[in-house]
C-alpha angles and dihedrals in degrees: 000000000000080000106053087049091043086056092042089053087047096052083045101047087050090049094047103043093158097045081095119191099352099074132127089250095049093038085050099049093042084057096051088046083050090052091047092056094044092045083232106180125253094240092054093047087054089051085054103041085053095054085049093051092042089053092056102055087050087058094051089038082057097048093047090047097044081044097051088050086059097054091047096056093040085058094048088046084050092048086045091042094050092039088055091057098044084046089051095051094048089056093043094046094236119147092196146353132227107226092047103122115236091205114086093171121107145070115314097256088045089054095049086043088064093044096045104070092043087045087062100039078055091056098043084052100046084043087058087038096057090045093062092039085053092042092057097039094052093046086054096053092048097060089036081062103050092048079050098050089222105111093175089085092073087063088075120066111226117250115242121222096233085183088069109032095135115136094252085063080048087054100049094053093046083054097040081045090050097055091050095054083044079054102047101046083052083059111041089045087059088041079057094044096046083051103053088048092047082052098054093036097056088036079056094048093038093241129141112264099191092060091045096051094038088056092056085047139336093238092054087085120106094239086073127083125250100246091048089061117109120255096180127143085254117036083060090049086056095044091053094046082053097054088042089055089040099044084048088045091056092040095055089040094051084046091051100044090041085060096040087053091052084054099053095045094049087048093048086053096050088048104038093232114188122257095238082066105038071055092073102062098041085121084068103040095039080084104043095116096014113123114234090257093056092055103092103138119126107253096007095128101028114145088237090060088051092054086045093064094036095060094047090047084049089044088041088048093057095046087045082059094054091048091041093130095042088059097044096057094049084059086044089056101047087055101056089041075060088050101042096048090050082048087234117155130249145170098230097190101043093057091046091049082051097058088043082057099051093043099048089043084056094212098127139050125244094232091056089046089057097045093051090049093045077052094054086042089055087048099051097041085055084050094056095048087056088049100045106084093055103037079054085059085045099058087048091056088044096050088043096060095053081057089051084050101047095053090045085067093032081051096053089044106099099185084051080112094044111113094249132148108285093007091124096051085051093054095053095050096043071056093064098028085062095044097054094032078070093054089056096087092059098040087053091048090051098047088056092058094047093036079054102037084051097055093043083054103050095025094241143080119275104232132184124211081343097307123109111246099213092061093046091048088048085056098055095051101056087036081064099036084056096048086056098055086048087060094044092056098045083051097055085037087058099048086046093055084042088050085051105047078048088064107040088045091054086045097049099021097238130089110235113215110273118256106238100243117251089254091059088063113097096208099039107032126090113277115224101256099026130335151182084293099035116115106265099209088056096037118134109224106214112137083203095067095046105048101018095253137090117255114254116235117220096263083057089255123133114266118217085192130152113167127169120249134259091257089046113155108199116226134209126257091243094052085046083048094056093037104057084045090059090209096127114051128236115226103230119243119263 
């Protein structure tokens, strides 16, 4: 055993050449000097020697184990260290690095010096990778929040998956990011929009826009910016409610100042109001036909404006009261004007004494008096565009006869060649006298099948100025059959007095000067439409016809009148028939 340390002190001592004095070998020969000196035994410098020898392998036991610790651990560094990189590039989505070495060959330590570096450039990586992870998807929950309406959710922070951060998950969120933002900006565009509706509607109704906005959402004022404004589900619910409620407001506002405007303009026509006060209220009357959409004037629909109208139609309305007969006999003038222009016939006074009656009675309101007379204007209105067509046949066969009249005279007159002053005008106009007296017989004609088609429609007779037509078109027609066999007569009555000067001429040799015939005669001869020798009891009474001028009324306007005379006999619509035909002739009167 002394050998073996002897040996071990030897191997040491040569491998440890500087170590000087202190060495195994030395030590070891100083003890046995010592042992020598002290005459130590053998035996016991075995037992020594033994212990000695015993000490140093637990040392060495010690050191190999302690060793073999440290290998262990520095594998297990080198499988973590190899898991965490595998474990890296799986959450990153890399395949591969480049810095990973291929080699795996090498001491421990060599091996976790190659990993160590690439371990780090993986963490730096996953670290910004996690903090862009961590910036989308805050931003995401962010707008997600504000479509929400629930911004609390920006005070914690969103958690990151660290076992996905590969660029595809990366991806999906930026996308996810980008469709919000898409969204956002949709929303916030009709926000705007809402806003800017909810702005002119309440500049239109007069109201205050900053409390109504404010009341849907604080944002919504104009002091904050665009991108601060709400977009939540919400707050655009509410907006559009509120447009809703704004846009039905201004409809039933425009509904009730349009009313109120017809109102004040009928009233102002009862009443006659000037122009410079109907001027006043132009801002009420400018919309009276205008649709909800083309009302966009600041304050044209405020509440006070409203008021406004209502106070002067309810003043309007009491002094409408007080002039209550006034106004009831304006409506009762227009409707005789109706009446008169259609040549219908109406007792003036009697209608007037009645509305004195129901006003003084006071049974009846003077809104429902002058309904009931708008009512009778309407009616009567309907009733003259029936009428129009004939009684503008009538004024043509009116007009005709005083031509017929006229040529009558124009016919009697013998210097009408004569190269007098105005004979030419007379002439053309005898032209076209003659021209429309031949179209008398079809207008007439004409006149009867409306004037009959007109009374089988509406079940009465068609009168004008309270005559029937159709019997004073039947007397005219015998008026004029009658006139014709006048002529006729006075005809035959000429060529008898020329037969006779013929013969006394061919008996005595002379021509006496022939006698003027009785027709030629102004004052005794047959007039055109009923004349001296006309029947009386079938005469038709029209001044125009007898002195070639239309009768006056009493207001100075001309009267298209033809009225029946005090000794008219009616005559049946078969005889009328037979008479406007002028198939069965009519003896002349004596």
């Amino acid at each position: 055993m002394l050998g073996v340390a002897g040996t071990s002190m030897a191997v040491t001592e040569a491998q440890n050449p500087l170590l000087g004095e202190n060495t195994c070998g030395s030590l070891l020969k100083k003890l046995q000097e010592i042992w020598d000196e002290v005459g130590e035994s053998d035996e016991q410098r075995d037992k020594m020697l033994l212990q000695l020898e015993q000490e140093c392998l637990d040392v060495y036991k010690r050191k190999v184990e302690q060793a073999a610790k440290s290998r262990a651990q520095l594998l297990q560094a080198l499988s973590d260290a190899k898991l965490e990189l595998s474990t890296l590039l799986s959450a990153l989505g890399e395949k591969s690095f480049a810095g990973i070495p291929e080699n795996t060959s090498g001491t421990i330590k060599e091996q976790l010096a190659a990993i160590a570096p690439v371990l780090e450039q993986l963490w730096q990586q996953k670290e910004e990778r996690i903090k862009e992870f961590s910036d989308v998807q805050s931003q995401i929950q962010q707008i997600c929040g504000e479509i929400a309406g629930n911004l609390n959710l920006n005070d914690v922070s969103p958690a990151v998956d660290e076992s996905d951060l590969s660029l595809k998950k990366l991806d999906e969120y930026q996308s996810e990011l980008q469709e919000l933002q898409k969204e956002k900006s949709e929303r916030l565009h009709k926000v705007l929009e809402f806003v800017s509706t909810v702005h002119d509607l309440c500049a239109v109704l007069g109201m205050d826009f900053f409390s109504t906005a404010t009341e849907v959402h604080p944002s919504l004022n104009d002091s904050t910016g665009v991108q601060s404004k709400s977009i939540s589900n919400d707050t655009l619910a509410r907006l559009a409610k509120t447009v809703l409620t704004l846009k039905e407001d201004k409809k039933q506002r425009l509904h009730k100042l349009q009313e109120l405007a017809s109102q004040l303009i009928d009233l102002w026509n009862l009443m006659d109001t000037h122009p410079e006060e109907r001027r006043l209220f132009d801002h009420v009357t400018c919309n009276m036909s205008a649709s909800v959409d083309e009302v966009t004037v600041p304050g044209a629909l405020a509440l006070d404006l409203i008021e406004q109208a209502e106070v002067e139609v309810e003043r309007l309305d009491q002094l409408k009261a007080s002039r209550m007969k006034e106004i009831a006999f304006k409506k009762q003038a227009e409707l005789e004007e109706i009446f008169a222009r259609a040549h219908i016939e109406v007792d003036p006074d009697a209608a007037r004494e009645k509305i004195m009656a129901l006003i003084d009675s006071g049974n009846i309101e003077l809104t429902e008096l002058l309904a009931n007379m708008d009512n009778q204007i309407a009616k009567a209105k309907e009733e003259a565009v029936s009428q129009k067509d004939i009684l503008d046949k009538v004024e043509k066969w009116m007009s005709a006869c005083d031509e017929e009249s006229w040529l009558e005279d124009y016919n009697r007159d013998e210097n009408r060649y004569n190269a007098s002053r105005g004979a030419h005008i007379n002439l053309k106009r005898a032209e076209k006298a003659r021209i429309l007296v031949n179209k008398i017989p079809a207008l007439v004609d004409t006149l009867v099948a409306k004037t009959r088609a007109w009374e089988e429609d509406h079940g009465m007779s068609f009168t004008y100025d309270g005559v029937p037509l159709l019997a004073m078109l039947d007397e005219y027609a015998m008026l004029r059959h009658e006139r014709e066999e006048e002529k006729r007569r006075m005809r035959d009555q000429k060529k008898h007095h020329e037969q006779r000067n013929t013969e006394q001429e061919t008996i005595f040799g002379s021509r006496p000067s022939p006698a003027r015939p009785v027709s030629s005669s102004k004052s005794g001869g047959p007039r055109a439409n009923g004349g001296a020798n006309a029947t009386p009891n079938r005469r038709l009474s029209l001044n125009a016809h007898q002195n070639g001028n239309r009768s006056t009324s009493k207001d100075g306007k001309r009267e298209n009148r033809l009225s029946a005379p005090v000794n008219y006999v009616a005559i049946s619509k078969e005889d009328a028939a037979s008479h406007v035909s002028g198939t069965e002739p009519i003896p002349a009167s004596p």
